[in-house]
mmCIF file of C-alpha atoms and ligand atoms in Angstrom:
data_model
loop_
_atom_site.group_PDB
_atom_site.id
_atom_site.type_symbol
_atom_site.label_atom_id
_atom_site.label_comp_id
_atom_site.label_asym_id
_atom_site.label_seq_id
_atom_site.Cartn_x
_atom_site.Cartn_y
_atom_site.Cartn_z
ATOM 1 C CA MET T 1 11.770 16.960 29.061
ATOM 2 C CA LEU T 2 10.754 20.595 29.409
ATOM 3 C CA SER T 3 9.244 21.769 32.667
ATOM 4 C CA THR T 4 5.813 23.434 32.574
ATOM 5 C CA VAL T 5 7.478 26.819 32.915
ATOM 6 C CA GLY T 6 9.842 25.911 30.102
ATOM 7 C CA LYS T 7 6.957 24.824 27.875
ATOM 8 C CA THR T 8 5.056 28.043 28.545
ATOM 9 C CA ARG T 9 8.146 30.041 27.712
ATOM 10 C CA VAL T 10 8.549 28.194 24.407
ATOM 11 C CA LEU T 11 4.878 28.745 23.609
ATOM 12 C CA LEU T 12 5.125 32.446 24.380
ATOM 13 C CA THR T 13 8.208 32.781 22.214
ATOM 14 C CA ILE T 14 6.372 31.122 19.318
ATOM 15 C CA LEU T 15 3.376 33.410 19.791
ATOM 16 C CA CYS T 16 5.644 36.475 19.841
ATOM 17 C CA LEU T 17 7.455 35.372 16.703
ATOM 18 C CA THR T 18 4.142 34.744 14.922
ATOM 19 C CA ALA T 19 2.856 38.163 15.894
ATOM 20 C CA THR T 20 6.059 39.817 14.660
ATOM 21 C CA GLY T 21 5.735 37.804 11.474
ATOM 22 C CA LEU T 22 2.162 38.964 10.922
ATOM 23 C CA PHE T 23 3.133 42.566 11.459
ATOM 24 C CA TYR T 24 6.063 42.176 9.096
ATOM 25 C CA LYS T 25 3.906 40.515 6.452
ATOM 26 C CA SER T 26 1.195 43.170 6.617
ATOM 27 C CA LYS T 27 3.752 45.875 5.827
ATOM 28 C CA TRP T 28 5.191 44.050 2.857
ATOM 29 C CA SER T 29 3.804 42.099 -0.035
ATOM 30 C CA LEU T 30 2.817 38.499 0.659
ATOM 31 C CA GLN T 31 3.750 37.452 -2.865
ATOM 32 C CA PRO T 32 7.349 36.242 -2.385
ATOM 33 C CA LEU T 33 6.482 34.262 0.719
ATOM 34 C CA PHE T 34 3.540 32.673 -1.031
ATOM 35 C CA SER T 35 5.510 31.564 -4.077
ATOM 36 C CA LEU T 36 8.258 30.195 -1.852
ATOM 37 C CA TRP T 37 5.658 28.109 -0.073
ATOM 38 C CA LEU T 38 4.200 26.911 -3.390
ATOM 39 C CA GLN T 39 7.615 25.903 -4.682
ATOM 40 C CA GLU T 40 8.192 23.865 -1.596
ATOM 41 C CA LEU T 41 4.875 22.074 -2.091
ATOM 42 C CA HIS T 42 5.298 21.356 -5.782
ATOM 43 C CA VAL T 43 7.723 18.465 -5.963
ATOM 44 C CA CYS T 44 7.723 18.248 -9.759
ATOM 45 C CA ASN T 45 6.957 20.397 -12.768
ATOM 46 C CA CYS T 46 3.905 18.458 -14.010
ATOM 47 C CA GLN T 47 0.359 19.702 -13.564
ATOM 48 C CA GLN T 48 -0.097 17.007 -10.974
ATOM 49 C CA CYS T 49 2.763 15.013 -9.443
ATOM 50 C CA LEU T 50 1.710 11.368 -8.966
ATOM 51 C CA THR T 51 0.145 11.373 -5.481
ATOM 52 C CA GLU T 52 -0.430 15.108 -5.073
ATOM 53 C CA GLY T 53 -3.827 15.699 -3.480
ATOM 54 C CA GLU T 54 -4.413 11.995 -2.960
ATOM 55 C CA HIS T 55 -4.352 10.189 0.354
ATOM 56 C CA GLU T 56 -5.390 6.579 0.008
ATOM 57 C CA PHE T 57 -2.338 5.456 -1.977
ATOM 58 C CA LYS T 58 0.128 8.153 -1.007
ATOM 59 C CA THR T 59 1.461 6.436 2.096
ATOM 60 C CA VAL T 60 2.042 3.072 0.476
ATOM 61 C CA ILE T 61 3.771 4.700 -2.503
ATOM 62 C CA ASP T 62 5.927 6.857 -0.247
ATOM 63 C CA GLU T 63 6.853 3.801 1.810
ATOM 64 C CA SER T 64 8.296 1.971 -1.179
ATOM 65 C CA PRO T 65 11.804 0.618 -0.716
ATOM 66 C CA LYS T 66 14.381 1.642 -3.323
ATOM 67 C CA PRO T 67 13.506 -0.577 -6.293
ATOM 68 C CA PHE T 68 16.931 -1.511 -7.639
ATOM 69 C CA LEU T 69 19.704 -3.606 -6.214
ATOM 70 C CA SER T 70 22.846 -1.584 -5.700
ATOM 71 C CA THR T 71 25.924 -1.705 -3.549
ATOM 72 C CA GLN T 72 24.086 0.708 -1.267
ATOM 73 C CA ASN T 73 20.767 -1.095 -1.395
ATOM 74 C CA PRO T 74 21.337 -4.802 -0.629
ATOM 75 C CA THR T 75 18.728 -7.468 0.065
ATOM 76 C CA SER T 76 18.111 -8.227 3.736
ATOM 77 C CA GLU T 77 18.063 -11.756 5.089
ATOM 78 C CA ASP T 78 14.295 -11.526 5.670
ATOM 79 C CA ASP T 79 13.594 -10.452 2.119
ATOM 80 C CA PHE T 80 15.909 -13.118 0.719
ATOM 81 C CA ASN T 81 14.106 -15.777 2.746
ATOM 82 C CA TRP T 82 10.784 -14.710 1.224
ATOM 83 C CA TRP T 83 12.215 -14.482 -2.312
ATOM 84 C CA LYS T 84 13.954 -17.870 -2.255
ATOM 85 C CA LYS T 85 10.577 -19.620 -1.963
ATOM 86 C CA LEU T 86 9.219 -18.134 -5.206
ATOM 87 C CA GLN T 87 10.984 -20.675 -7.366
ATOM 88 C CA ARG T 88 12.411 -22.983 -4.714
ATOM 89 C CA GLU T 89 15.889 -21.533 -4.498
ATOM 90 C CA GLN T 90 18.066 -23.997 -2.582
ATOM 91 C CA ARG T 91 21.277 -22.041 -2.269
ATOM 92 C CA PRO T 92 21.997 -19.863 0.774
ATOM 93 C CA LEU T 93 22.133 -16.114 1.229
ATOM 94 C CA SER T 94 25.938 -16.177 1.230
ATOM 95 C CA PHE T 95 25.865 -17.473 -2.368
ATOM 96 C CA PHE T 96 23.322 -14.824 -3.329
ATOM 97 C CA ASN T 97 25.558 -12.150 -1.784
ATOM 98 C CA GLU T 98 28.598 -13.425 -3.668
ATOM 99 C CA THR T 99 26.681 -13.433 -6.939
ATOM 100 C CA VAL T 100 25.412 -9.889 -6.406
ATOM 101 C CA LYS T 101 28.966 -8.770 -5.680
ATOM 102 C CA LYS T 102 30.068 -10.214 -9.024
ATOM 103 C CA LEU T 103 27.197 -8.463 -10.811
ATOM 104 C CA PHE T 104 28.491 -5.112 -9.696
ATOM 105 C CA THR T 105 31.911 -5.752 -11.186
ATOM 106 C CA ILE T 106 30.157 -5.687 -14.586
ATOM 107 C CA PHE T 107 27.033 -3.559 -14.166
ATOM 108 C CA PRO T 108 26.666 -0.074 -12.674
ATOM 109 C CA PRO T 109 26.890 -0.490 -8.878
ATOM 110 C CA ILE T 110 24.355 2.333 -8.582
ATOM 111 C CA PRO T 111 21.850 2.355 -11.450
ATOM 112 C CA GLU T 112 21.018 5.678 -12.991
ATOM 113 C CA VAL T 113 17.585 7.060 -12.032
ATOM 114 C CA GLU T 114 16.649 10.654 -12.729
ATOM 115 C CA ALA T 115 15.617 12.156 -9.404
ATOM 116 C CA GLN T 116 12.415 14.048 -8.791
ATOM 117 C CA SER T 117 12.822 17.803 -9.077
ATOM 118 C CA PRO T 118 10.567 20.903 -9.082
ATOM 119 C CA ASP T 119 12.240 21.770 -12.410
ATOM 120 C CA ARG T 120 11.087 18.768 -14.409
ATOM 121 C CA CYS T 121 8.164 16.565 -15.194
ATOM 122 C CA ARG T 122 9.160 12.942 -15.656
ATOM 123 C CA THR T 123 6.510 11.068 -17.652
ATOM 124 C CA CYS T 124 6.263 7.283 -17.976
ATOM 125 C CA ALA T 125 4.359 5.026 -20.365
ATOM 126 C CA VAL T 126 4.102 1.468 -19.090
ATOM 127 C CA VAL T 127 3.252 -0.772 -22.033
ATOM 128 C CA GLY T 128 1.927 -4.278 -21.408
ATOM 129 C CA ASN T 129 1.372 -6.833 -24.149
ATOM 130 C CA SER T 130 -2.406 -7.142 -24.196
ATOM 131 C CA GLY T 131 -4.328 -7.675 -27.434
ATOM 132 C CA ASN T 132 -6.308 -4.533 -26.571
ATOM 133 C CA LEU T 133 -3.480 -2.541 -28.165
ATOM 134 C CA ARG T 134 -4.517 -3.801 -31.606
ATOM 135 C CA ARG T 135 -6.002 -0.989 -33.721
ATOM 136 C CA SER T 136 -5.617 1.402 -30.765
ATOM 137 C CA HIS T 137 -3.425 3.941 -32.620
ATOM 138 C CA TYR T 138 -1.733 4.673 -29.287
ATOM 139 C CA GLY T 139 1.735 4.696 -30.907
ATOM 140 C CA PRO T 140 2.367 8.470 -31.032
ATOM 141 C CA LEU T 141 0.828 8.963 -27.585
ATOM 142 C CA ILE T 142 3.105 6.293 -26.090
ATOM 143 C CA ASP T 143 6.219 7.684 -27.786
ATOM 144 C CA ASP T 144 5.424 11.100 -26.350
ATOM 145 C CA HIS T 145 6.500 10.011 -22.842
ATOM 146 C CA ASN T 146 10.070 10.569 -21.544
ATOM 147 C CA ILE T 147 10.305 6.994 -20.368
ATOM 148 C CA VAL T 148 8.691 4.104 -22.261
ATOM 149 C CA ILE T 149 8.815 0.799 -20.402
ATOM 150 C CA ARG T 150 8.022 -2.424 -22.281
ATOM 151 C CA MET T 151 8.113 -5.934 -20.976
ATOM 152 C CA ASN T 152 9.000 -9.515 -21.868
ATOM 153 C CA TYR T 153 8.749 -10.298 -25.567
ATOM 154 C CA GLY T 154 6.893 -7.022 -26.399
ATOM 155 C CA PRO T 155 8.054 -6.107 -29.937
ATOM 156 C CA THR T 156 7.637 -2.732 -31.677
ATOM 157 C CA LYS T 157 8.691 -3.563 -35.236
ATOM 158 C CA GLY T 158 5.602 -3.839 -37.396
ATOM 159 C CA PHE T 159 3.311 -2.587 -34.607
ATOM 160 C CA GLU T 160 4.499 1.034 -34.366
ATOM 161 C CA SER T 161 1.143 2.716 -34.995
ATOM 162 C CA ASP T 162 -0.452 0.892 -32.058
ATOM 163 C CA VAL T 163 2.428 0.469 -29.596
ATOM 164 C CA GLY T 164 4.974 3.112 -30.599
ATOM 165 C CA ALA T 165 8.629 2.727 -31.530
ATOM 166 C CA LYS T 166 10.476 4.093 -28.512
ATOM 167 C CA THR T 167 11.767 1.852 -25.702
ATOM 168 C CA THR T 168 13.865 3.438 -22.977
ATOM 169 C CA HIS T 169 13.438 0.563 -20.500
ATOM 170 C CA HIS T 170 12.703 -3.099 -21.159
ATOM 171 C CA VAL T 171 11.712 -5.407 -18.309
ATOM 172 C CA MET T 172 12.634 -9.069 -18.663
ATOM 173 C CA TYR T 173 13.853 -12.260 -17.059
ATOM 174 C CA PRO T 174 15.807 -15.069 -18.755
ATOM 175 C CA GLU T 175 12.749 -16.974 -20.007
ATOM 176 C CA SER T 176 11.293 -13.833 -21.589
ATOM 177 C CA ALA T 177 14.501 -12.260 -22.897
ATOM 178 C CA THR T 178 14.553 -10.475 -26.208
ATOM 179 C CA TYR T 179 17.022 -8.422 -28.232
ATOM 180 C CA LEU T 180 17.760 -4.932 -26.898
ATOM 181 C CA ASP T 181 19.460 -2.042 -28.633
ATOM 182 C CA ASN T 182 22.341 -0.056 -27.208
ATOM 183 C CA ASN T 183 20.185 2.739 -25.802
ATOM 184 C CA THR T 184 17.649 0.695 -23.899
ATOM 185 C CA HIS T 185 17.895 0.002 -20.170
ATOM 186 C CA LEU T 186 17.595 -3.672 -19.375
ATOM 187 C CA VAL T 187 15.434 -3.822 -16.252
ATOM 188 C CA PHE T 188 16.112 -7.304 -15.016
ATOM 189 C CA PHE T 189 13.608 -9.116 -12.752
ATOM 190 C CA PRO T 190 15.356 -12.038 -11.013
ATOM 191 C CA PHE T 191 13.238 -14.867 -9.573
ATOM 192 C CA LYS T 192 16.085 -17.198 -8.598
ATOM 193 C CA ILE T 193 19.869 -17.103 -8.286
ATOM 194 C CA ASN T 194 20.239 -18.874 -11.634
ATOM 195 C CA ASP T 195 18.675 -15.802 -13.251
ATOM 196 C CA LEU T 196 21.462 -13.645 -11.858
ATOM 197 C CA LEU T 197 24.048 -16.143 -13.072
ATOM 198 C CA TRP T 198 22.409 -16.107 -16.506
ATOM 199 C CA LEU T 199 22.736 -12.327 -16.560
ATOM 200 C CA LEU T 200 26.407 -12.546 -15.604
ATOM 201 C CA ASN T 201 27.069 -15.129 -18.326
ATOM 202 C CA ASN T 202 25.336 -13.144 -20.999
ATOM 203 C CA PHE T 203 27.419 -10.093 -20.382
ATOM 204 C CA THR T 204 30.757 -11.783 -19.822
ATOM 205 C CA PRO T 205 32.645 -10.936 -23.031
ATOM 206 C CA GLN T 206 33.776 -14.411 -24.095
ATOM 207 C CA ASP T 207 30.253 -15.707 -23.642
ATOM 208 C CA ASN T 208 28.594 -13.120 -25.825
ATOM 209 C CA VAL T 209 27.941 -15.719 -28.503
ATOM 210 C CA GLN T 210 26.063 -17.891 -26.026
ATOM 211 C CA ASN T 211 22.827 -16.018 -26.457
ATOM 212 C CA PRO T 212 22.835 -13.817 -29.528
ATOM 213 C CA LYS T 213 19.188 -12.974 -28.837
ATOM 214 C CA MET T 214 20.112 -11.163 -25.681
ATOM 215 C CA ARG T 215 22.554 -8.398 -26.327
ATOM 216 C CA GLY T 216 22.345 -4.957 -24.855
ATOM 217 C CA ASN T 217 24.344 -2.278 -23.132
ATOM 218 C CA LYS T 218 25.844 -3.421 -19.831
ATOM 219 C CA ASP T 219 26.071 0.185 -18.640
ATOM 220 C CA LEU T 220 22.284 0.408 -18.728
ATOM 221 C CA VAL T 221 21.455 -2.723 -16.732
ATOM 222 C CA MET T 222 19.344 -2.315 -13.603
ATOM 223 C CA ILE T 223 18.275 -5.227 -11.397
ATOM 224 C CA LEU T 224 15.061 -5.273 -9.390
ATOM 225 C CA ASN T 225 15.698 -5.868 -5.700
ATOM 226 C CA PRO T 226 13.759 -8.859 -4.267
ATOM 227 C CA THR T 227 12.858 -6.411 -1.499
ATOM 228 C CA PHE T 228 10.647 -4.545 -3.968
ATOM 229 C CA MET T 229 8.870 -7.771 -4.971
ATOM 230 C CA LYS T 230 8.089 -8.519 -1.341
ATOM 231 C CA TYR T 231 6.838 -4.968 -0.808
ATOM 232 C CA THR T 232 4.470 -5.333 -3.789
ATOM 233 C CA HIS T 233 3.207 -8.690 -2.541
ATOM 234 C CA GLU T 234 2.596 -7.533 1.017
ATOM 235 C CA MET T 235 1.693 -3.871 0.771
ATOM 236 C CA TRP T 236 -0.268 -3.853 -2.489
ATOM 237 C CA LEU T 237 -1.797 -7.306 -2.831
ATOM 238 C CA GLY T 238 -2.335 -8.229 0.807
ATOM 239 C CA LYS T 239 -0.201 -11.350 0.192
ATOM 240 C CA LYS T 240 -2.711 -12.680 -2.371
ATOM 241 C CA GLY T 241 -1.231 -14.955 -5.032
ATOM 242 C CA ARG T 242 2.204 -16.490 -4.620
ATOM 243 C CA TYR T 243 4.031 -13.483 -6.010
ATOM 244 C CA PRO T 244 3.149 -10.436 -8.151
ATOM 245 C CA SER T 245 3.175 -10.511 -11.946
ATOM 246 C CA THR T 246 5.856 -8.752 -13.957
ATOM 247 C CA GLY T 247 3.307 -6.290 -15.360
ATOM 248 C CA PHE T 248 1.976 -5.271 -11.973
ATOM 249 C CA MET T 249 5.431 -4.822 -10.479
ATOM 250 C CA THR T 250 6.382 -2.717 -13.489
ATOM 251 C CA VAL T 251 3.465 -0.321 -12.903
ATOM 252 C CA LEU T 252 4.555 0.150 -9.281
ATOM 253 C CA LEU T 253 8.175 0.490 -10.351
ATOM 254 C CA SER T 254 7.191 3.353 -12.658
ATOM 255 C CA PHE T 255 6.009 5.305 -9.577
ATOM 256 C CA GLN T 256 9.631 5.351 -8.466
ATOM 257 C CA LEU T 257 10.845 6.689 -11.813
ATOM 258 C CA CYS T 258 8.135 9.129 -12.863
ATOM 259 C CA ASP T 259 5.813 11.916 -11.754
ATOM 260 C CA GLU T 260 3.124 11.074 -14.297
ATOM 261 C CA VAL T 261 2.251 7.533 -15.374
ATOM 262 C CA SER T 262 0.158 6.226 -18.279
ATOM 263 C CA VAL T 263 -0.592 2.517 -18.503
ATOM 264 C CA PHE T 264 -1.286 0.751 -21.820
ATOM 265 C CA GLY T 265 -1.846 -2.852 -22.896
ATOM 266 C CA PHE T 266 -3.161 -4.364 -19.662
ATOM 267 C CA GLY T 267 -6.193 -6.637 -19.354
ATOM 268 C CA ALA T 268 -8.515 -8.263 -21.886
ATOM 269 C CA ASP T 269 -9.617 -6.801 -25.225
ATOM 270 C CA THR T 270 -13.132 -5.465 -25.853
ATOM 271 C CA ASP T 271 -14.401 -8.983 -26.750
ATOM 272 C CA GLY T 272 -13.155 -10.171 -23.369
ATOM 273 C CA ASN T 273 -10.386 -12.205 -24.999
ATOM 274 C CA TRP T 274 -6.980 -12.356 -23.386
ATOM 275 C CA SER T 275 -4.242 -12.355 -25.961
ATOM 276 C CA HIS T 276 -1.058 -10.550 -26.974
ATOM 277 C CA TYR T 277 -1.023 -7.825 -29.604
ATOM 278 C CA PHE T 278 1.661 -9.711 -31.518
ATOM 279 C CA GLU T 279 0.193 -13.234 -31.443
ATOM 280 C CA MET T 280 -3.052 -15.096 -30.919
ATOM 281 C CA LEU T 281 -3.076 -17.214 -27.801
ATOM 282 C CA ARG T 282 -4.826 -20.532 -28.213
ATOM 283 C CA ASN T 283 -6.076 -20.690 -24.653
ATOM 284 C CA LYS T 284 -8.234 -17.616 -24.228
ATOM 285 C CA LYS T 285 -9.182 -18.301 -20.651
ATOM 286 C CA LEU T 286 -7.595 -16.027 -18.083
ATOM 287 C CA ARG T 287 -4.817 -17.957 -16.478
ATOM 288 C CA THR T 288 -2.601 -16.027 -14.188
ATOM 289 C CA GLY T 289 -0.600 -18.915 -12.709
ATOM 290 C CA PRO T 290 1.036 -17.928 -9.429
ATOM 291 C CA HIS T 291 -0.277 -14.355 -9.671
ATOM 292 C CA ALA T 292 -3.405 -12.746 -8.209
ATOM 293 C CA GLY T 293 -4.560 -11.517 -11.626
ATOM 294 C CA MET T 294 -7.963 -10.108 -10.720
ATOM 295 C CA GLN T 295 -6.642 -8.438 -7.592
ATOM 296 C CA GLU T 296 -3.900 -6.757 -9.591
ATOM 297 C CA TYR T 297 -6.347 -5.601 -12.247
ATOM 298 C CA GLU T 298 -8.631 -4.085 -9.610
ATOM 299 C CA VAL T 299 -5.748 -2.133 -8.076
ATOM 300 C CA ILE T 300 -4.869 -0.750 -11.501
ATOM 301 C CA GLN T 301 -8.501 0.302 -12.061
ATOM 302 C CA LYS T 302 -8.558 1.981 -8.660
ATOM 303 C CA LEU T 303 -5.312 3.832 -9.316
ATOM 304 C CA HIS T 304 -6.974 5.134 -12.466
ATOM 305 C CA GLN T 305 -10.120 6.210 -10.612
ATOM 306 C CA LYS T 306 -7.975 8.063 -8.105
ATOM 307 C CA GLN T 307 -6.150 9.748 -10.998
ATOM 308 C CA ILE T 308 -2.762 8.460 -9.935
ATOM 309 C CA ILE T 309 -2.351 6.787 -13.313
ATOM 310 C CA ARG T 310 -4.063 7.171 -16.650
ATOM 311 C CA PHE T 311 -5.205 3.748 -17.782
ATOM 312 C CA PHE T 312 -5.766 3.300 -21.527
ATOM 313 C CA LYS T 313 -7.932 0.259 -22.225
ATOM 314 C CA GLY T 314 -7.818 0.139 -26.001
ATOM 315 C CA PRO T 315 -10.256 0.949 -28.793
HETATM 316 C C1 NAG H 401 24.348 -10.884 2.883
HETATM 317 O O1 NAG H 401 24.141 -9.498 2.685
HETATM 318 C C2 NAG H 401 23.177 -8.915 3.550
HETATM 319 C C3 NAG H 401 22.970 -7.479 3.101
HETATM 320 O O2 NAG H 401 24.178 -6.784 3.018
HETATM 321 C C4 NAG H 401 23.668 -9.017 4.984
HETATM 322 O O3 NAG H 401 22.695 -8.462 5.849
HETATM 323 C C5 NAG H 401 23.901 -10.463 5.333
HETATM 324 O O4 NAG H 401 24.467 -10.562 6.617
HETATM 325 C C6 NAG H 401 24.807 -11.133 4.313
HETATM 326 N N1 NAG H 401 24.790 -12.553 4.655
HETATM 327 C C7 NAG H 401 25.748 -13.417 4.349
HETATM 328 C C8 NAG H 401 25.575 -14.806 4.851
HETATM 329 O O5 NAG H 401 26.692 -13.110 3.657
HETATM 330 C C1 NAG H 402 26.877 1.556 -26.703
HETATM 331 O O1 NAG H 402 26.894 2.618 -25.756
HETATM 332 C C2 NAG H 402 28.082 2.710 -25.001
HETATM 333 C C3 NAG H 402 27.904 3.820 -23.992
HETATM 334 O O2 NAG H 402 26.975 3.460 -23.025
HETATM 335 C C4 NAG H 402 29.249 2.953 -25.926
HETATM 336 O O3 NAG H 402 30.451 2.988 -25.165
HETATM 337 C C5 NAG H 402 29.328 1.845 -26.963
HETATM 338 O O4 NAG H 402 30.341 2.130 -27.895
HETATM 339 C C6 NAG H 402 28.001 1.706 -27.691
HETATM 340 N N1 NAG H 402 28.057 0.549 -28.567
HETATM 341 C C7 NAG H 402 27.547 0.551 -29.784
HETATM 342 C C8 NAG H 402 27.624 -0.729 -30.537
HETATM 343 O O5 NAG H 402 27.031 1.525 -30.288
HETATM 344 C C1 NAG H 403 -12.661 -13.447 -29.154
HETATM 345 O O1 NAG H 403 -13.254 -14.655 -28.723
HETATM 346 C C2 NAG H 403 -14.388 -15.038 -29.450
HETATM 347 C C3 NAG H 403 -14.987 -16.253 -28.784
HETATM 348 O O2 NAG H 403 -13.986 -17.136 -28.353
HETATM 349 C C4 NAG H 403 -13.995 -15.288 -30.910
HETATM 350 O O3 NAG H 403 -15.137 -15.627 -31.670
HETATM 351 C C5 NAG H 403 -13.380 -14.007 -31.477
HETATM 352 O O4 NAG H 403 -12.894 -14.241 -32.779
HETATM 353 C C6 NAG H 403 -12.232 -13.561 -30.593
HETATM 354 N N1 NAG H 403 -11.734 -12.267 -31.057
HETATM 355 C C7 NAG H 403 -10.460 -12.014 -31.232
HETATM 356 C C8 NAG H 403 -10.126 -10.646 -31.729
HETATM 357 O O5 NAG H 403 -9.572 -12.825 -31.011
#
């Protein structure tokens, strides 16, 4: 603790320094100082970097935990205890820990994420599977982004003019797995320990034949940390629904990868029908299962209104 005299002395020193600074500045051009200050403020090289000039969502985005599991970013006991209830995991944390350890003997122990920098503008397209992509002609616009994230079955072949052809990241879990090429990051969302074991099996060389549908480059595998799922559930959805949907988590994940985010293929089509662009669903009623579908949709709309994302709703 500083005494009153000490405090006054510090204050006086600051005042003196400021005065000297002002005098100094008035003699010389302000330009270099000003541009230095600007550089410091501008965290990326886009026109607007994600939450720049925005307050409502900035804190919650800045408070995000690191999204991917890594040897340096494990899952805490608390987060595991929340996660294990999602699909009634019976096995203990010690088994989870062992499994994660094995994963990192095969997959990169620290997944590759391009860091934010004042020198670059990282753009993301998050592409959902909604029928509102049909006849949208969004293909070239989607492919124009540095990172294109697709999810679950989401095919491109035969749908290029509406959904694009590029996939840098593909989000999936075992039940929604699809073929990946050698240049696409598999972004794996685990909902139970069996999912992690499935991933291990599929990339263990002698088992490659087990699931020919699910190939891919093991060097590009990244695994979502259950911690991030819990953060989404608590901080973004106010604990509504049992756990967040894959699509919603993917939008929030993109905030950790990009400075500029465009969202495509979410929600119903213009007739109010819910379907996929690649198939007709027989049951057209909105069924979101364990997820708080409407809540999630409202957050996405709000993010658009606040200009944090650009939300493309189809033709
Ligand atoms: C599992 O790993 C977490 C994170 O490193 C650690 O906090 C916890 O003590 C471990 N628990 C067991 C039972 O191995
Ligand atoms: C896939 O990419 C890796 C590098 O990440 C390379 O070592 C491997 O040879 C590639 N495989 C094929 C089939 O192109
Ligand atoms: C949308 O739903 C309506 C009523 O169920 C149906 O008549 C129409 O064909 C549907 N449109 C599409 C594109 O599936």
